[in-house]
Each structure stands twice: as structure tokens, then as C-alpha cells.
């Protein structure tokens, strides 16, 4: 699942892949926080 998500970013090198992974982890974290009502209206 994560591999497919990273592939949507079309990384060209390891740095792009790491940045995509950071963004994915951030999205997952923010989604979890929002679901608990923390920081979302």
C-alpha cells in the first residue's frame, strides 16, 4: 500500500522517495489526529 502511494509521487531518486514518505507519514498522522477531533473543526 505504501509503495503504491510513494509511486504516485513519481520519485526520481532516493531523496524524492524520502520526501514522499515524509509527506505520506504526515498525511496519515494528521488524518488520525483529525479523526480524534484534535486540531480539526
mmJSON file of the N, C-alpha and C atoms, coordinates in Angstrom:
{"data_MODEL":{"atom_site":{
"group_PDB":["ATOM","ATOM","ATOM","ATOM","ATOM","ATOM","ATOM","ATOM","ATOM","ATOM","ATOM","ATOM","ATOM","ATOM","ATOM","ATOM","ATOM","ATOM","ATOM","ATOM","ATOM","ATOM","ATOM","ATOM","ATOM","ATOM","ATOM","ATOM","ATOM","ATOM","ATOM","ATOM","ATOM","ATOM","ATOM","ATOM","ATOM","ATOM","ATOM","ATOM","ATOM","ATOM","ATOM","ATOM","ATOM","ATOM","ATOM","ATOM","ATOM","ATOM","ATOM","ATOM","ATOM","ATOM","ATOM","ATOM","ATOM","ATOM","ATOM","ATOM","ATOM","ATOM","ATOM","ATOM","ATOM","ATOM","ATOM","ATOM","ATOM","ATOM","ATOM","ATOM","ATOM","ATOM","ATOM","ATOM","ATOM","ATOM","ATOM","ATOM","ATOM","ATOM","ATOM","ATOM","ATOM","ATOM","ATOM","ATOM","ATOM","ATOM","ATOM","ATOM","ATOM","ATOM","ATOM","ATOM","ATOM","ATOM","ATOM","ATOM","ATOM","ATOM","ATOM","ATOM","ATOM","ATOM","ATOM","ATOM","ATOM","ATOM","ATOM","ATOM","ATOM","ATOM","ATOM","ATOM","ATOM","ATOM","ATOM","ATOM","ATOM","ATOM","ATOM"],
"id":[1,2,3,4,5,6,7,8,9,10,11,12,13,14,15,16,17,18,19,20,21,22,23,24,25,26,27,28,29,30,31,32,33,34,35,36,37,38,39,40,41,42,43,44,45,46,47,48,49,50,51,52,53,54,55,56,57,58,59,60,61,62,63,64,65,66,67,68,69,70,71,72,73,74,75,76,77,78,79,80,81,82,83,84,85,86,87,88,89,90,91,92,93,94,95,96,97,98,99,100,101,102,103,104,105,106,107,108,109,110,111,112,113,114,115,116,117,118,119,120,121,122,123],
"type_symbol":["N","C","C","N","C","C","N","C","C","N","C","C","N","C","C","N","C","C","N","C","C","N","C","C","N","C","C","N","C","C","N","C","C","N","C","C","N","C","C","N","C","C","N","C","C","N","C","C","N","C","C","N","C","C","N","C","C","N","C","C","N","C","C","N","C","C","N","C","C","N","C","C","N","C","C","N","C","C","N","C","C","N","C","C","N","C","C","N","C","C","N","C","C","N","C","C","N","C","C","N","C","C","N","C","C","N","C","C","N","C","C","N","C","C","N","C","C","N","C","C","N","C","C"],
"label_atom_id":["N","CA","C","N","CA","C","N","CA","C","N","CA","C","N","CA","C","N","CA","C","N","CA","C","N","CA","C","N","CA","C","N","CA","C","N","CA","C","N","CA","C","N","CA","C","N","CA","C","N","CA","C","N","CA","C","N","CA","C","N","CA","C","N","CA","C","N","CA","C","N","CA","C","N","CA","C","N","CA","C","N","CA","C","N","CA","C","N","CA","C","N","CA","C","N","CA","C","N","CA","C","N","CA","C","N","CA","C","N","CA","C","N","CA","C","N","CA","C","N","CA","C","N","CA","C","N","CA","C","N","CA","C","N","CA","C","N","CA","C","N","CA","C"],
"label_alt_id":[null,null,null,null,null,null,null,null,null,null,null,null,null,null,null,null,null,null,null,null,null,null,null,null,null,null,null,null,null,null,null,null,null,null,null,null,null,null,null,null,null,null,null,null,null,null,null,null,null,null,null,null,null,null,null,null,null,null,null,null,null,null,null,null,null,null,null,null,null,null,null,null,null,null,null,null,null,null,null,null,null,null,null,null,null,null,null,null,null,null,null,null,null,null,null,null,null,null,null,null,null,null,null,null,null,null,null,null,null,null,null,null,null,null,null,null,null,null,null,null,null,null,null],
"label_comp_id":["UNK","UNK","UNK","UNK","UNK","UNK","UNK","UNK","UNK","UNK","UNK","UNK","UNK","UNK","UNK","UNK","UNK","UNK","UNK","UNK","UNK","UNK","UNK","UNK","UNK","UNK","UNK","UNK","UNK","UNK","UNK","UNK","UNK","UNK","UNK","UNK","UNK","UNK","UNK","UNK","UNK","UNK","UNK","UNK","UNK","UNK","UNK","UNK","UNK","UNK","UNK","UNK","UNK","UNK","UNK","UNK","UNK","UNK","UNK","UNK","UNK","UNK","UNK","UNK","UNK","UNK","UNK","UNK","UNK","UNK","UNK","UNK","UNK","UNK","UNK","UNK","UNK","UNK","UNK","UNK","UNK","UNK","UNK","UNK","UNK","UNK","UNK","UNK","UNK","UNK","UNK","UNK","UNK","UNK","UNK","UNK","UNK","UNK","UNK","UNK","UNK","UNK","UNK","UNK","UNK","UNK","UNK","UNK","UNK","UNK","UNK","UNK","UNK","UNK","UNK","UNK","UNK","UNK","UNK","UNK","UNK","UNK","UNK"],
"label_asym_id":["A","A","A","A","A","A","A","A","A","A","A","A","A","A","A","A","A","A","A","A","A","A","A","A","A","A","A","A","A","A","A","A","A","A","A","A","A","A","A","A","A","A","A","A","A","A","A","A","A","A","A","A","A","A","A","A","A","A","A","A","A","A","A","A","A","A","A","A","A","A","A","A","A","A","A","A","A","A","A","A","A","A","A","A","A","A","A","A","A","A","A","A","A","A","A","A","A","A","A","A","A","A","A","A","A","A","A","A","A","A","A","A","A","A","A","A","A","A","A","A","A","A","A"],
"label_entity_id":["1","1","1","1","1","1","1","1","1","1","1","1","1","1","1","1","1","1","1","1","1","1","1","1","1","1","1","1","1","1","1","1","1","1","1","1","1","1","1","1","1","1","1","1","1","1","1","1","1","1","1","1","1","1","1","1","1","1","1","1","1","1","1","1","1","1","1","1","1","1","1","1","1","1","1","1","1","1","1","1","1","1","1","1","1","1","1","1","1","1","1","1","1","1","1","1","1","1","1","1","1","1","1","1","1","1","1","1","1","1","1","1","1","1","1","1","1","1","1","1","1","1","1"],
"label_seq_id":[1,1,1,2,2,2,3,3,3,4,4,4,5,5,5,6,6,6,7,7,7,8,8,8,9,9,9,10,10,10,11,11,11,12,12,12,13,13,13,14,14,14,15,15,15,16,16,16,17,17,17,18,18,18,19,19,19,20,20,20,21,21,21,22,22,22,23,23,23,24,24,24,25,25,25,26,26,26,27,27,27,28,28,28,29,29,29,30,30,30,31,31,31,32,32,32,33,33,33,34,34,34,35,35,35,36,36,36,37,37,37,38,38,38,39,39,39,40,40,40,41,41,41],
"pdbx_PDB_ins_code":[null,null,null,null,null,null,null,null,null,null,null,null,null,null,null,null,null,null,null,null,null,null,null,null,null,null,null,null,null,null,null,null,null,null,null,null,null,null,null,null,null,null,null,null,null,null,null,null,null,null,null,null,null,null,null,null,null,null,null,null,null,null,null,null,null,null,null,null,null,null,null,null,null,null,null,null,null,null,null,null,null,null,null,null,null,null,null,null,null,null,null,null,null,null,null,null,null,null,null,null,null,null,null,null,null,null,null,null,null,null,null,null,null,null,null,null,null,null,null,null,null,null,null],
"Cartn_x":[0.82,0.0,0.869,1.85,2.719,3.523,3.971,4.734,3.916,2.647,1.787,1.62,1.497,1.338,2.606,3.759,5.031,5.128,4.712,4.783,3.97,2.904,2.104,2.892,3.925,4.785,5.831,6.014,6.985,8.376,8.926,10.255,11.336,12.285,13.364,14.636,14.752,15.945,15.576,16.554,16.289,15.781,16.27,15.813,14.33,13.918,12.499,11.645,12.16,11.433,11.28,12.359,12.291,11.314,11.305,10.374,8.936,8.693,7.355,6.912,7.822,7.494,7.179,7.93,7.637,6.234,5.907,4.588,3.477,3.705,2.718,2.522,3.623,3.516,2.81,3.085,2.42,0.915,0.539,-0.884,-1.586,-0.931,-1.519,-1.679,-0.642,-0.689,-1.79,-1.856,-2.885,-4.284,-4.43,-5.729,-6.158,-5.203,-5.507,-5.876,-5.143,-5.448,-6.814,-7.116,-8.41,-9.562,-9.36,-10.413,-10.726,-9.722,-9.946,-10.459,-10.556,-11.055,-9.98,-8.737,-7.627,-7.218,-7.452,-6.994,-7.839,-8.977,-9.852,-11.204,-11.801,-13.114,-14.205],
"Cartn_y":[-1.188,0.0,1.26,1.324,2.495,2.625,1.493,1.516,2.154,1.8,2.388,3.883,4.27,5.68,6.455,5.897,6.538,6.658,5.637,5.651,6.786,7.22,8.332,9.639,9.732,10.91,10.883,9.751,9.544,10.038,9.485,9.922,9.562,10.467,10.265,9.75,9.921,9.479,9.191,8.811,8.42,9.604,10.806,11.977,12.246,12.106,12.279,11.218,10.001,8.916,9.195,9.669,10.001,11.14,12.146,13.27,12.79,11.926,11.373,10.605,9.823,9.056,9.985,11.068,12.047,12.635,13.004,13.577,12.57,11.324,10.274,10.08,10.017,9.849,11.042,12.24,13.426,13.357,12.937,12.815,11.807,10.678,9.646,10.177,10.857,11.407,12.447,13.379,14.419,13.835,12.822,12.172,11.523,10.851,10.223,11.244,12.345,13.412,14.019,14.212,14.802,13.867,12.586,11.62,11.607,11.966,12.021,13.384,14.321,15.651,16.613,16.199,17.043,17.979,19.261,20.255,20.401,19.771,19.892,20.433,21.199,21.768,20.977],
"Cartn_z":[0.0,0.0,0.0,0.899,0.957,-0.344,-0.881,-2.142,-3.256,-3.348,-4.373,-4.15,-2.89,-2.553,-2.925,-2.625,-2.994,-4.51,-5.227,-6.686,-7.295,-6.629,-7.156,-7.16,-6.319,-6.293,-7.408,-8.046,-9.123,-8.723,-7.639,-7.2,-8.217,-8.388,-9.355,-8.689,-7.367,-6.652,-5.194,-4.405,-3.017,-2.194,-2.494,-1.749,-2.012,-3.267,-3.609,-2.911,-2.851,-2.193,-0.703,-0.075,1.353,1.603,0.737,0.891,0.72,-0.236,-0.436,0.8,1.375,2.575,3.746,3.887,4.95,4.772,3.546,3.278,3.546,3.186,3.434,4.935,5.682,7.138,7.773,7.272,7.785,7.515,6.325,5.99,6.883,7.13,7.983,9.409,9.909,11.262,11.394,10.454,10.515,10.395,9.567,9.429,10.741,11.394,12.69,13.734,13.779,14.737,14.476,13.22,12.856,13.242,13.06,13.406,14.893,15.709,17.151,17.593,16.635,16.942,17.406,17.34,17.786,16.649,16.834,15.875,14.624,14.557,13.395,13.828,12.945,13.243,12.566],
"occupancy":[1.0,1.0,1.0,1.0,1.0,1.0,1.0,1.0,1.0,1.0,1.0,1.0,1.0,1.0,1.0,1.0,1.0,1.0,1.0,1.0,1.0,1.0,1.0,1.0,1.0,1.0,1.0,1.0,1.0,1.0,1.0,1.0,1.0,1.0,1.0,1.0,1.0,1.0,1.0,1.0,1.0,1.0,1.0,1.0,1.0,1.0,1.0,1.0,1.0,1.0,1.0,1.0,1.0,1.0,1.0,1.0,1.0,1.0,1.0,1.0,1.0,1.0,1.0,1.0,1.0,1.0,1.0,1.0,1.0,1.0,1.0,1.0,1.0,1.0,1.0,1.0,1.0,1.0,1.0,1.0,1.0,1.0,1.0,1.0,1.0,1.0,1.0,1.0,1.0,1.0,1.0,1.0,1.0,1.0,1.0,1.0,1.0,1.0,1.0,1.0,1.0,1.0,1.0,1.0,1.0,1.0,1.0,1.0,1.0,1.0,1.0,1.0,1.0,1.0,1.0,1.0,1.0,1.0,1.0,1.0,1.0,1.0,1.0],
"B_iso_or_equiv":[0.0,0.0,0.0,0.0,0.0,0.0,0.0,0.0,0.0,0.0,0.0,0.0,0.0,0.0,0.0,0.0,0.0,0.0,0.0,0.0,0.0,0.0,0.0,0.0,0.0,0.0,0.0,0.0,0.0,0.0,0.0,0.0,0.0,0.0,0.0,0.0,0.0,0.0,0.0,0.0,0.0,0.0,0.0,0.0,0.0,0.0,0.0,0.0,0.0,0.0,0.0,0.0,0.0,0.0,0.0,0.0,0.0,0.0,0.0,0.0,0.0,0.0,0.0,0.0,0.0,0.0,0.0,0.0,0.0,0.0,0.0,0.0,0.0,0.0,0.0,0.0,0.0,0.0,0.0,0.0,0.0,0.0,0.0,0.0,0.0,0.0,0.0,0.0,0.0,0.0,0.0,0.0,0.0,0.0,0.0,0.0,0.0,0.0,0.0,0.0,0.0,0.0,0.0,0.0,0.0,0.0,0.0,0.0,0.0,0.0,0.0,0.0,0.0,0.0,0.0,0.0,0.0,0.0,0.0,0.0,0.0,0.0,0.0],
"pdbx_formal_charge":[null,null,null,null,null,null,null,null,null,null,null,null,null,null,null,null,null,null,null,null,null,null,null,null,null,null,null,null,null,null,null,null,null,null,null,null,null,null,null,null,null,null,null,null,null,null,null,null,null,null,null,null,null,null,null,null,null,null,null,null,null,null,null,null,null,null,null,null,null,null,null,null,null,null,null,null,null,null,null,null,null,null,null,null,null,null,null,null,null,null,null,null,null,null,null,null,null,null,null,null,null,null,null,null,null,null,null,null,null,null,null,null,null,null,null,null,null,null,null,null,null,null,null],
"auth_seq_id":[1,1,1,2,2,2,3,3,3,4,4,4,5,5,5,6,6,6,7,7,7,8,8,8,9,9,9,10,10,10,11,11,11,12,12,12,13,13,13,14,14,14,15,15,15,16,16,16,17,17,17,18,18,18,19,19,19,20,20,20,21,21,21,22,22,22,23,23,23,24,24,24,25,25,25,26,26,26,27,27,27,28,28,28,29,29,29,30,30,30,31,31,31,32,32,32,33,33,33,34,34,34,35,35,35,36,36,36,37,37,37,38,38,38,39,39,39,40,40,40,41,41,41],
"auth_comp_id":["UNK","UNK","UNK","UNK","UNK","UNK","UNK","UNK","UNK","UNK","UNK","UNK","UNK","UNK","UNK","UNK","UNK","UNK","UNK","UNK","UNK","UNK","UNK","UNK","UNK","UNK","UNK","UNK","UNK","UNK","UNK","UNK","UNK","UNK","UNK","UNK","UNK","UNK","UNK","UNK","UNK","UNK","UNK","UNK","UNK","UNK","UNK","UNK","UNK","UNK","UNK","UNK","UNK","UNK","UNK","UNK","UNK","UNK","UNK","UNK","UNK","UNK","UNK","UNK","UNK","UNK","UNK","UNK","UNK","UNK","UNK","UNK","UNK","UNK","UNK","UNK","UNK","UNK","UNK","UNK","UNK","UNK","UNK","UNK","UNK","UNK","UNK","UNK","UNK","UNK","UNK","UNK","UNK","UNK","UNK","UNK","UNK","UNK","UNK","UNK","UNK","UNK","UNK","UNK","UNK","UNK","UNK","UNK","UNK","UNK","UNK","UNK","UNK","UNK","UNK","UNK","UNK","UNK","UNK","UNK","UNK","UNK","UNK"],
"auth_asym_id":["A","A","A","A","A","A","A","A","A","A","A","A","A","A","A","A","A","A","A","A","A","A","A","A","A","A","A","A","A","A","A","A","A","A","A","A","A","A","A","A","A","A","A","A","A","A","A","A","A","A","A","A","A","A","A","A","A","A","A","A","A","A","A","A","A","A","A","A","A","A","A","A","A","A","A","A","A","A","A","A","A","A","A","A","A","A","A","A","A","A","A","A","A","A","A","A","A","A","A","A","A","A","A","A","A","A","A","A","A","A","A","A","A","A","A","A","A","A","A","A","A","A","A"],
"auth_atom_id":["N","CA","C","N","CA","C","N","CA","C","N","CA","C","N","CA","C","N","CA","C","N","CA","C","N","CA","C","N","CA","C","N","CA","C","N","CA","C","N","CA","C","N","CA","C","N","CA","C","N","CA","C","N","CA","C","N","CA","C","N","CA","C","N","CA","C","N","CA","C","N","CA","C","N","CA","C","N","CA","C","N","CA","C","N","CA","C","N","CA","C","N","CA","C","N","CA","C","N","CA","C","N","CA","C","N","CA","C","N","CA","C","N","CA","C","N","CA","C","N","CA","C","N","CA","C","N","CA","C","N","CA","C","N","CA","C","N","CA","C","N","CA","C"],
"pdbx_PDB_model_num":[1,1,1,1,1,1,1,1,1,1,1,1,1,1,1,1,1,1,1,1,1,1,1,1,1,1,1,1,1,1,1,1,1,1,1,1,1,1,1,1,1,1,1,1,1,1,1,1,1,1,1,1,1,1,1,1,1,1,1,1,1,1,1,1,1,1,1,1,1,1,1,1,1,1,1,1,1,1,1,1,1,1,1,1,1,1,1,1,1,1,1,1,1,1,1,1,1,1,1,1,1,1,1,1,1,1,1,1,1,1,1,1,1,1,1,1,1,1,1,1,1,1,1]
}}}
